[in-house]
Tab-separated table of N, CA and C in Angstrom:
chain	number	residue	atom	x	y	z
F	56	UNK	N	-21.349	-106.555	32.088
F	56	UNK	CA	-20.467	-105.578	32.729
F	56	UNK	C	-21.034	-104.187	32.514
F	57	UNK	N	-20.762	-103.279	33.430
F	57	UNK	CA	-21.245	-101.915	33.265
F	57	UNK	C	-20.127	-101.018	32.707
F	58	UNK	N	-20.494	-99.773	32.354
F	58	UNK	CA	-19.535	-98.845	31.748
F	58	UNK	C	-18.351	-98.577	32.673
F	59	UNK	N	-18.593	-98.421	33.971
F	59	UNK	CA	-17.523	-98.117	34.922
F	59	UNK	C	-16.516	-99.265	34.981
F	60	UNK	N	-17.010	-100.511	35.006
F	60	UNK	CA	-16.114	-101.667	35.051
F	60	UNK	C	-15.250	-101.711	33.791
F	61	UNK	N	-15.845	-101.431	32.633
F	61	UNK	CA	-15.091	-101.410	31.380
F	61	UNK	C	-14.018	-100.329	31.424
F	62	UNK	N	-14.395	-99.122	31.869
F	62	UNK	CA	-13.420	-98.021	31.962
F	62	UNK	C	-12.290	-98.375	32.920
F	63	UNK	N	-12.618	-98.974	34.043
F	63	UNK	CA	-11.591	-99.379	35.012
F	63	UNK	C	-10.640	-100.408	34.410
F	64	UNK	N	-11.199	-101.361	33.667
F	64	UNK	CA	-10.349	-102.370	33.018
F	64	UNK	C	-9.416	-101.721	31.998
F	65	UNK	N	-9.926	-100.806	31.179
F	65	UNK	CA	-9.094	-100.125	30.182
F	65	UNK	C	-8.026	-99.264	30.854
F	66	UNK	N	-8.335	-98.729	32.032
F	66	UNK	CA	-7.372	-97.924	32.788
F	66	UNK	C	-6.202	-98.714	33.316
F	67	UNK	N	-6.298	-100.033	33.299
F	67	UNK	CA	-5.198	-100.881	33.760
F	67	UNK	C	-4.108	-101.039	32.703
F	68	UNK	N	-4.344	-100.473	31.529
F	68	UNK	CA	-3.331	-100.489	30.475
F	68	UNK	C	-2.578	-99.164	30.550
F	69	UNK	N	-1.332	-99.206	31.009
F	69	UNK	CA	-0.524	-97.986	31.116
F	69	UNK	C	-0.230	-97.454	29.713
F	70	UNK	N	-0.419	-96.140	29.538
F	70	UNK	CA	-0.186	-95.533	28.229
F	70	UNK	C	0.638	-94.267	28.380
F	71	UNK	N	1.213	-93.854	27.276
F	71	UNK	CA	1.748	-92.520	27.198
F	71	UNK	C	0.583	-91.558	27.052
F	72	UNK	N	0.876	-90.282	27.095
F	72	UNK	CA	-0.159	-89.263	26.957
F	72	UNK	C	0.168	-88.442	25.713
F	73	UNK	N	-0.824	-88.267	24.859
F	73	UNK	CA	-0.617	-87.494	23.642
F	73	UNK	C	-1.569	-86.311	23.584
F	74	UNK	N	-1.178	-85.322	22.821
F	74	UNK	CA	-2.097	-84.276	22.394
F	74	UNK	C	-2.193	-84.398	20.882
F	75	UNK	N	-3.415	-84.593	20.411
F	75	UNK	CA	-3.701	-84.624	18.979
F	75	UNK	C	-4.021	-83.184	18.580
F	76	UNK	N	-3.417	-82.712	17.496
F	76	UNK	CA	-3.658	-81.334	17.053
F	76	UNK	C	-3.936	-81.313	15.559
F	77	UNK	N	-4.736	-80.336	15.154
F	77	UNK	CA	-5.001	-80.108	13.738
F	77	UNK	C	-5.343	-78.641	13.549
F	78	UNK	N	-5.333	-78.236	12.308
F	78	UNK	CA	-5.635	-76.832	11.991
F	78	UNK	C	-6.335	-76.776	10.642
F	79	UNK	N	-7.499	-76.147	10.647
F	79	UNK	CA	-8.212	-75.893	9.409
F	79	UNK	C	-7.738	-74.529	8.918
F	80	UNK	N	-7.473	-74.415	7.637
F	80	UNK	CA	-6.932	-73.180	7.071
F	80	UNK	C	-7.705	-71.959	7.560
F	81	UNK	N	-6.969	-70.979	8.081
F	81	UNK	CA	-7.564	-69.735	8.515
F	81	UNK	C	-8.189	-69.765	9.895
F	82	UNK	N	-8.149	-70.913	10.578
F	82	UNK	CA	-8.714	-71.011	11.917
F	82	UNK	C	-7.602	-71.288	12.932
F	83	UNK	N	-7.973	-71.215	14.215
F	83	UNK	CA	-6.993	-71.513	15.265
F	83	UNK	C	-6.738	-73.011	15.333
F	84	UNK	N	-5.617	-73.365	15.954
F	84	UNK	CA	-5.252	-74.768	16.138
F	84	UNK	C	-6.207	-75.397	17.157
F	85	UNK	N	-6.635	-76.602	16.870
F	85	UNK	CA	-7.485	-77.359	17.787
F	85	UNK	C	-6.681	-78.548	18.298
F	86	UNK	N	-6.801	-78.826	19.602
F	86	UNK	CA	-6.083	-79.955	20.168
F	86	UNK	C	-6.913	-80.656	21.224
F	87	UNK	N	-6.568	-81.915	21.477
F	87	UNK	CA	-7.212	-82.676	22.545
F	87	UNK	C	-6.236	-83.709	23.099
F	88	UNK	N	-6.328	-83.944	24.388
F	88	UNK	CA	-5.522	-84.975	25.024
F	88	UNK	C	-6.138	-86.325	24.698
F	89	UNK	N	-5.286	-87.290	24.365
F	89	UNK	CA	-5.785	-88.628	24.013
F	89	UNK	C	-4.753	-89.684	24.351
F	90	UNK	N	-5.225	-90.860	24.704
F	90	UNK	CA	-4.310	-91.991	24.805
F	90	UNK	C	-4.718	-93.096	23.841
F	91	UNK	N	-5.736	-92.826	22.996
F	91	UNK	CA	-6.141	-93.764	21.954
F	91	UNK	C	-5.274	-93.569	20.728
F	92	UNK	N	-4.049	-94.127	20.776
F	92	UNK	CA	-3.050	-93.947	19.719
F	92	UNK	C	-2.181	-95.197	19.647
F	93	UNK	N	-1.828	-95.614	18.441
F	93	UNK	CA	-0.867	-96.709	18.296
F	93	UNK	C	-0.280	-96.709	16.893
F	94	UNK	N	0.845	-97.381	16.760
F	94	UNK	CA	1.429	-97.558	15.438
F	94	UNK	C	0.711	-98.707	14.747
F	95	UNK	N	0.645	-98.641	13.413
F	95	UNK	CA	-0.070	-99.647	12.641
F	95	UNK	C	0.875	-100.392	11.712
F	96	UNK	N	1.752	-99.666	11.028
F	96	UNK	CA	2.558	-100.276	9.975
F	96	UNK	C	3.889	-99.544	9.838
F	97	UNK	N	4.935	-100.292	9.526
F	97	UNK	CA	6.244	-99.701	9.261
F	97	UNK	C	6.378	-99.323	7.794
F	98	UNK	N	5.819	-100.165	6.899
F	98	UNK	CA	5.874	-99.890	5.470
F	98	UNK	C	4.497	-100.053	4.878
F	99	UNK	N	3.778	-98.992	4.564
F	99	UNK	CA	4.149	-97.598	4.811
F	99	UNK	C	4.015	-97.263	6.298
F	100	UNK	N	4.593	-96.141	6.686
F	100	UNK	CA	4.542	-95.704	8.084
F	100	UNK	C	3.145	-95.164	8.385
F	101	UNK	N	2.390	-95.906	9.230
F	101	UNK	CA	1.014	-95.552	9.550
F	101	UNK	C	0.789	-95.611	11.052
F	102	UNK	N	-0.054	-94.707	11.537
F	102	UNK	CA	-0.501	-94.709	12.936
F	102	UNK	C	-2.015	-94.598	12.941
F	103	UNK	N	-2.632	-94.873	14.093
F	103	UNK	CA	-4.074	-94.714	14.228
F	103	UNK	C	-4.372	-93.914	15.490
F	104	UNK	N	-5.359	-93.027	15.401
F	104	UNK	CA	-5.872	-92.320	16.569
F	104	UNK	C	-7.370	-92.599	16.655
F	105	UNK	N	-7.889	-92.560	17.865
F	105	UNK	CA	-9.302	-92.830	18.107
F	105	UNK	C	-9.930	-91.581	18.711
F	106	UNK	N	-10.929	-91.017	18.014
F	106	UNK	CA	-11.552	-89.760	18.422
F	106	UNK	C	-13.049	-89.988	18.665
F	107	UNK	N	-13.512	-89.605	19.848
F	107	UNK	CA	-14.920	-89.769	20.209
F	107	UNK	C	-15.831	-88.923	19.348
F	108	UNK	N	-17.057	-89.410	19.124
F	108	UNK	CA	-18.002	-88.714	18.240
F	108	UNK	C	-18.398	-87.345	18.754
F	109	UNK	N	-18.261	-87.092	20.068
F	109	UNK	CA	-18.636	-85.794	20.629
F	109	UNK	C	-17.460	-84.827	20.723
F	110	UNK	N	-16.267	-85.278	20.367
F	110	UNK	CA	-15.069	-84.433	20.464
F	110	UNK	C	-15.146	-83.285	19.453
F	111	UNK	N	-14.825	-82.088	19.924
F	111	UNK	CA	-14.867	-80.907	19.050
F	111	UNK	C	-13.856	-80.995	17.914
F	112	UNK	N	-12.790	-81.767	18.114
F	112	UNK	CA	-11.747	-81.859	17.095
F	112	UNK	C	-12.152	-82.772	15.931
F	113	UNK	N	-13.142	-83.626	16.121
F	113	UNK	CA	-13.517	-84.601	15.088
F	113	UNK	C	-13.825	-83.952	13.740
F	114	UNK	N	-14.732	-82.966	13.658
F	114	UNK	CA	-14.990	-82.367	12.342
F	114	UNK	C	-13.785	-81.587	11.807
F	115	UNK	N	-12.928	-81.107	12.716
F	115	UNK	CA	-11.735	-80.361	12.272
F	115	UNK	C	-10.758	-81.283	11.551
F	116	UNK	N	-10.557	-82.495	12.088
F	116	UNK	CA	-9.662	-83.453	11.417
F	116	UNK	C	-10.260	-83.866	10.070
F	117	UNK	N	-11.575	-84.085	10.053
F	117	UNK	CA	-12.220	-84.460	8.789
F	117	UNK	C	-12.046	-83.371	7.739
F	118	UNK	N	-12.125	-82.102	8.172
F	118	UNK	CA	-11.999	-80.983	7.219
F	118	UNK	C	-10.557	-80.752	6.790
F	119	UNK	N	-9.621	-80.808	7.739
F	119	UNK	CA	-8.220	-80.525	7.415
F	119	UNK	C	-7.533	-81.701	6.734
F	120	UNK	N	-8.021	-82.907	7.020
F	120	UNK	CA	-7.449	-84.149	6.480
F	120	UNK	C	-6.009	-84.374	6.940
F	121	UNK	N	-5.658	-83.796	8.106
F	121	UNK	CA	-4.344	-84.052	8.687
F	121	UNK	C	-4.403	-83.845	10.193
F	122	UNK	N	-3.388	-84.335	10.874
F	122	UNK	CA	-3.287	-84.180	12.316
F	122	UNK	C	-1.852	-84.440	12.746
F	123	UNK	N	-1.546	-84.030	13.965
F	123	UNK	CA	-0.269	-84.405	14.564
F	123	UNK	C	-0.538	-85.141	15.862
F	124	UNK	N	0.386	-86.020	16.204
F	124	UNK	CA	0.377	-86.705	17.487
F	124	UNK	C	1.602	-86.198	18.227
F	125	UNK	N	1.387	-85.658	19.417
F	125	UNK	CA	2.466	-85.107	20.231
F	125	UNK	C	2.537	-85.935	21.502
F	126	UNK	N	3.582	-86.766	21.620
F	126	UNK	CA	3.745	-87.605	22.802
F	126	UNK	C	4.413	-86.755	23.865
F	127	UNK	N	3.703	-86.532	24.974
F	127	UNK	CA	4.144	-85.563	25.967
F	127	UNK	C	5.262	-86.072	26.864
F	128	UNK	N	6.109	-85.143	27.273
F	128	UNK	CA	7.188	-85.413	28.227
F	128	UNK	C	6.633	-85.344	29.647
F	129	UNK	N	7.349	-85.924	30.588
F	129	UNK	CA	6.909	-85.982	31.981
F	129	UNK	C	6.611	-84.595	32.551
F	130	UNK	N	7.322	-83.575	32.078
F	130	UNK	CA	7.110	-82.218	32.604
F	130	UNK	C	5.986	-81.461	31.883
F	131	UNK	N	5.177	-82.159	31.074
F	131	UNK	CA	4.111	-81.496	30.317
F	131	UNK	C	2.705	-81.891	30.782
F	132	UNK	N	2.579	-82.282	32.035
F	132	UNK	CA	1.272	-82.666	32.567
F	132	UNK	C	0.268	-81.525	32.443
F	133	UNK	N	0.706	-80.302	32.688
F	133	UNK	CA	-0.215	-79.165	32.590
F	133	UNK	C	-0.786	-79.043	31.180
F	134	UNK	N	0.040	-79.275	30.148
F	134	UNK	CA	-0.461	-79.230	28.770
F	134	UNK	C	-1.522	-80.305	28.549
F	135	UNK	N	-1.282	-81.489	29.085
F	135	UNK	CA	-2.270	-82.555	28.987
F	135	UNK	C	-3.589	-82.107	29.601
F	136	UNK	N	-3.516	-81.481	30.760
F	136	UNK	CA	-4.713	-81.036	31.464
F	136	UNK	C	-5.426	-79.909	30.712
F	137	UNK	N	-4.672	-79.018	30.090
F	137	UNK	CA	-5.264	-77.942	29.291
F	137	UNK	C	-6.102	-78.535	28.164
F	138	UNK	N	-5.524	-79.474	27.406
F	138	UNK	CA	-6.217	-80.029	26.247
F	138	UNK	C	-7.268	-81.070	26.622
F	139	UNK	N	-7.278	-81.496	27.884
F	139	UNK	CA	-8.334	-82.387	28.377
F	139	UNK	C	-9.476	-81.580	28.986
F	140	UNK	N	-9.334	-80.247	29.010
F	140	UNK	CA	-10.364	-79.388	29.583
F	140	UNK	C	-10.442	-79.482	31.099
F	141	UNK	N	-9.327	-79.850	31.739
F	141	UNK	CA	-9.303	-80.028	33.196
F	141	UNK	C	-8.875	-78.786	33.958
F	142	UNK	N	-8.432	-77.752	33.251
F	142	UNK	CA	-8.014	-76.514	33.909
F	142	UNK	C	-9.038	-75.431	33.627
F	143	UNK	N	-9.481	-74.763	34.658
F	143	UNK	CA	-10.477	-73.688	34.518
F	143	UNK	C	-9.878	-72.451	33.853
F	144	UNK	N	-8.636	-72.146	34.231
F	144	UNK	CA	-7.955	-70.953	33.723
F	144	UNK	C	-7.499	-71.196	32.281
F	145	UNK	N	-7.846	-70.276	31.380
F	145	UNK	CA	-7.439	-70.397	29.975
F	145	UNK	C	-5.972	-69.991	29.840
F	146	UNK	N	-5.177	-70.886	29.299
F	146	UNK	CA	-3.770	-70.583	29.046
F	146	UNK	C	-3.510	-70.751	27.560
F	147	UNK	N	-2.840	-69.758	26.992
F	147	UNK	CA	-2.515	-69.830	25.574
F	147	UNK	C	-1.361	-70.795	25.366
F	148	UNK	N	-1.486	-71.623	24.346
F	148	UNK	CA	-0.443	-72.575	23.993
F	148	UNK	C	0.141	-72.144	22.652
F	149	UNK	N	1.453	-72.038	22.622
F	149	UNK	CA	2.154	-71.683	21.388
F	149	UNK	C	2.588	-72.975	20.700
F	150	UNK	N	2.304	-73.088	19.420
F	150	UNK	CA	2.653	-74.279	18.662
F	150	UNK	C	3.854	-74.021	17.768
F	151	UNK	N	4.682	-75.049	17.585
F	151	UNK	CA	5.712	-75.057	16.555
F	151	UNK	C	5.085	-75.676	15.308
F	152	UNK	N	5.892	-75.874	14.265
F	152	UNK	CA	5.413	-76.478	13.016
F	152	UNK	C	6.322	-77.635	12.630
F	153	UNK	N	5.698	-78.683	12.114
F	153	UNK	CA	6.412	-79.823	11.551
F	153	UNK	C	5.655	-80.197	10.288
F	154	UNK	N	6.313	-80.159	9.158
F	154	UNK	CA	5.680	-80.411	7.871
F	154	UNK	C	4.453	-79.509	7.693
F	155	UNK	N	4.544	-78.276	8.225
F	155	UNK	CA	3.462	-77.302	8.110
F	155	UNK	C	2.299	-77.517	9.061
F	156	UNK	N	2.401	-78.517	9.926
F	156	UNK	CA	1.306	-78.848	10.838
F	156	UNK	C	1.675	-78.433	12.265
F	157	UNK	N	0.681	-78.119	13.111
F	157	UNK	CA	0.968	-77.646	14.473
F	157	UNK	C	1.432	-78.781	15.394
F	158	UNK	N	2.532	-78.515	16.126
F	158	UNK	CA	3.063	-79.480	17.092
F	158	UNK	C	3.388	-78.781	18.408
F	159	UNK	N	3.420	-79.559	19.475
F	159	UNK	CA	3.702	-79.046	20.816
F	159	UNK	C	5.216	-78.990	21.033
F	160	UNK	N	5.770	-77.809	21.303
F	160	UNK	CA	7.204	-77.723	21.599
F	160	UNK	C	7.539	-78.551	22.844
F	161	UNK	N	8.672	-79.264	22.786
F	161	UNK	CA	9.126	-80.038	23.935
F	161	UNK	C	8.525	-81.421	24.041
F	162	UNK	N	7.554	-81.761	23.192
F	162	UNK	CA	7.013	-83.127	23.198
F	162	UNK	C	8.140	-84.093	22.840
F	163	UNK	N	8.133	-85.281	23.439
F	163	UNK	CA	9.239	-86.221	23.175
F	163	UNK	C	9.159	-86.815	21.776
F	164	UNK	N	7.960	-86.798	21.197
F	164	UNK	CA	7.809	-87.169	19.790
F	164	UNK	C	6.715	-86.303	19.190
F	165	UNK	N	7.022	-85.735	18.045
F	165	UNK	CA	6.050	-84.991	17.253
F	165	UNK	C	5.898	-85.765	15.949
F	166	UNK	N	4.671	-86.164	15.636
F	166	UNK	CA	4.425	-87.009	14.472
F	166	UNK	C	3.385	-86.323	13.592
F	167	UNK	N	3.790	-85.902	12.399
F	167	UNK	CA	2.891	-85.231	11.460
F	167	UNK	C	2.272	-86.285	10.540
F	168	UNK	N	0.952	-86.179	10.328
F	168	UNK	CA	0.241	-87.200	9.546
F	168	UNK	C	-0.771	-86.588	8.596
F	169	UNK	N	-0.979	-87.294	7.495
F	169	UNK	CA	-2.092	-87.017	6.591
F	169	UNK	C	-3.064	-88.174	6.738
F	170	UNK	N	-4.354	-87.886	6.805
F	170	UNK	CA	-5.355	-88.943	6.946
F	170	UNK	C	-5.366	-89.788	5.679
F	171	UNK	N	-5.187	-91.098	5.843
F	171	UNK	CA	-5.268	-92.000	4.688
F	171	UNK	C	-6.555	-92.810	4.701
F	172	UNK	N	-7.197	-92.925	5.873
F	172	UNK	CA	-8.479	-93.630	5.964
F	172	UNK	C	-9.149	-93.268	7.280
F	173	UNK	N	-10.451	-93.429	7.322
F	173	UNK	CA	-11.185	-93.258	8.578
F	173	UNK	C	-12.253	-94.334	8.661
F	174	UNK	N	-12.478	-94.807	9.881
F	174	UNK	CA	-13.437	-95.883	10.118
F	174	UNK	C	-14.248	-95.538	11.357
F	175	UNK	N	-15.558	-95.532	11.238
F	175	UNK	CA	-16.422	-95.308	12.391
F	175	UNK	C	-16.661	-96.654	13.052
F	176	UNK	N	-16.334	-96.739	14.327
F	176	UNK	CA	-16.540	-97.954	15.117
F	176	UNK	C	-17.129	-97.540	16.453
F	177	UNK	N	-18.328	-98.025	16.763
F	177	UNK	CA	-18.970	-97.653	18.014
F	177	UNK	C	-19.157	-96.152	18.083
F	178	UNK	N	-18.742	-95.554	19.208
F	178	UNK	CA	-18.905	-94.103	19.371
F	178	UNK	C	-17.617	-93.340	19.089
F	179	UNK	N	-16.706	-93.928	18.293
F	179	UNK	CA	-15.440	-93.287	17.935
F	179	UNK	C	-15.183	-93.398	16.431
F	180	UNK	N	-14.367	-92.487	15.926
F	180	UNK	CA	-13.836	-92.587	14.572
F	180	UNK	C	-12.349	-92.876	14.690
F	181	UNK	N	-11.921	-93.910	13.981
F	181	UNK	CA	-10.497	-94.256	13.923
F	181	UNK	C	-9.924	-93.614	12.662
F	182	UNK	N	-8.904	-92.778	12.849
F	182	UNK	CA	-8.224	-92.162	11.717
F	182	UNK	C	-6.886	-92.862	11.527
F	183	UNK	N	-6.667	-93.385	10.330
F	183	UNK	CA	-5.365	-93.936	9.978
F	183	UNK	C	-4.573	-92.784	9.372
F	184	UNK	N	-3.405	-92.522	9.935
F	184	UNK	CA	-2.587	-91.420	9.450
F	184	UNK	C	-1.310	-91.904	8.800
F	185	UNK	N	-1.038	-91.404	7.596
F	185	UNK	CA	0.243	-91.664	6.935
F	185	UNK	C	1.241	-90.658	7.489
F	186	UNK	N	2.306	-91.146	8.093
F	186	UNK	CA	3.297	-90.281	8.731
F	186	UNK	C	4.113	-89.564	7.665
F	187	UNK	N	4.139	-88.224	7.758
F	187	UNK	CA	4.876	-87.419	6.775
F	187	UNK	C	6.163	-86.846	7.336
F	188	UNK	N	6.277	-86.775	8.680
F	188	UNK	CA	7.510	-86.291	9.303
F	188	UNK	C	7.473	-86.607	10.789
F	189	UNK	N	8.655	-86.687	11.388
F	189	UNK	CA	8.801	-86.985	12.818
F	189	UNK	C	9.932	-86.139	13.383
F	190	UNK	N	9.737	-85.666	14.617
F	190	UNK	CA	10.798	-84.998	15.370
F	190	UNK	C	10.817	-85.624	16.759
F	191	UNK	N	12.023	-85.969	17.247
F	191	UNK	CA	12.166	-86.632	18.546
F	191	UNK	C	12.996	-85.802	19.507
F	192	UNK	N	12.654	-85.888	20.788
F	192	UNK	CA	13.413	-85.271	21.883
F	192	UNK	C	13.778	-86.370	22.875
F	193	UNK	N	14.861	-86.174	23.603
F	193	UNK	CA	15.286	-87.148	24.600
F	193	UNK	C	14.835	-86.678	25.976
F	194	UNK	N	13.738	-87.246	26.471
F	194	UNK	CA	13.200	-86.886	27.785
F	194	UNK	C	12.331	-88.036	28.266
F	195	UNK	N	11.971	-87.989	29.536
F	195	UNK	CA	11.086	-89.000	30.111
F	195	UNK	C	9.649	-88.742	29.651
F	196	UNK	N	8.859	-89.810	29.426
F	196	UNK	CA	7.475	-89.626	28.983
F	196	UNK	C	6.525	-89.368	30.141
F	197	UNK	N	5.414	-88.726	29.824
F	197	UNK	CA	4.289	-88.619	30.748
F	197	UNK	C	3.491	-89.907	30.592
F	198	UNK	N	3.159	-90.537	31.706
F	198	UNK	CA	2.472	-91.828	31.687
F	198	UNK	C	1.128	-91.697	32.410
F	199	UNK	N	0.133	-92.435	31.920
F	199	UNK	CA	-1.184	-92.442	32.547
F	199	UNK	C	-1.554	-93.884	32.865
F	200	UNK	N	-1.942	-94.111	34.116
F	200	UNK	CA	-2.305	-95.464	34.544
F	200	UNK	C	-3.352	-95.384	35.647
F	201	UNK	N	-4.407	-96.143	35.498
F	201	UNK	CA	-5.447	-96.263	36.517
F	201	UNK	C	-5.985	-94.896	36.960
F	202	UNK	N	-6.200	-94.017	35.961
F	202	UNK	CA	-6.818	-92.723	36.229
F	202	UNK	C	-5.899	-91.658	36.789
F	203	UNK	N	-4.575	-91.912	36.786
F	203	UNK	CA	-3.625	-90.934	37.343
F	203	UNK	C	-2.397	-90.792	36.451
F	204	UNK	N	-1.825	-89.582	36.476
F	204	UNK	CA	-0.542	-89.365	35.814
F	204	UNK	C	0.537	-90.043	36.632
F	205	UNK	N	1.519	-90.616	35.943
F	205	UNK	CA	2.624	-91.326	36.601
F	205	UNK	C	3.925	-90.951	35.906
F	206	UNK	N	5.019	-91.441	36.471
F	206	UNK	CA	6.318	-91.285	35.822
F	206	UNK	C	7.032	-92.622	35.846
F	207	UNK	N	7.959	-92.790	34.943
F	207	UNK	CA	8.756	-94.012	34.912
F	207	UNK	C	9.919	-93.872	35.880
F	208	UNK	N	10.306	-94.972	36.478
F	208	UNK	CA	11.471	-94.995	37.355
F	208	UNK	C	12.499	-95.931	36.718
F	209	UNK	N	13.557	-95.347	36.145
F	209	UNK	CA	14.570	-96.147	35.453
F	209	UNK	C	15.382	-97.008	36.417
F	210	UNK	N	15.456	-96.613	37.665
F	210	UNK	CA	16.303	-97.350	38.608
F	210	UNK	C	15.622	-98.582	39.182
F	211	UNK	N	14.441	-98.939	38.692
F	211	UNK	CA	13.737	-100.122	39.166
F	211	UNK	C	13.454	-101.044	37.985
F	212	UNK	N	14.479	-101.829	37.555
F	212	UNK	CA	14.266	-102.706	36.405
F	212	UNK	C	13.287	-103.833	36.733
F	213	UNK	N	12.596	-104.279	35.707
F	213	UNK	CA	11.665	-105.393	35.850
F	213	UNK	C	12.480	-106.687	35.795
F	214	UNK	N	12.232	-107.594	36.728
F	214	UNK	CA	12.925	-108.877	36.710
F	214	UNK	C	12.022	-109.910	36.061
F	215	UNK	N	12.640	-110.769	35.279
F	215	UNK	CA	11.880	-111.788	34.551
F	215	UNK	C	12.187	-113.163	35.120
């Protein structure tokens, strides 16, 4: 199989959209849009993020030893595009704080983490994060499927 076929296959898995953020003391907040995120364990509360070896945020997470996962709301597509480097115009993003770490205001879930382990696999580093705090909002999620942003439709239940 070629790289494009693999990417297309992975795109068939509908995901939420997150912005991973971190801050090294005395520097500006760094963030990136990612869908490589999942929960790992309830006890202890652990999550994993997957960061590409060429991502500018990779050395920042290694240095700060913490990160946040911000699960975006349906009305935050522009924020996703900003942190994915898809917008030419520079827009300043104001961050809130959760457990002293930078989070995106209005995200449907803000998850503050301390790195508990890291594993290099292929061209990515997997960071296992111990969850130190969570803040939730009640809103529709931003969804990504087959290379496009989508929204959920509650009025169309799945029949089994």
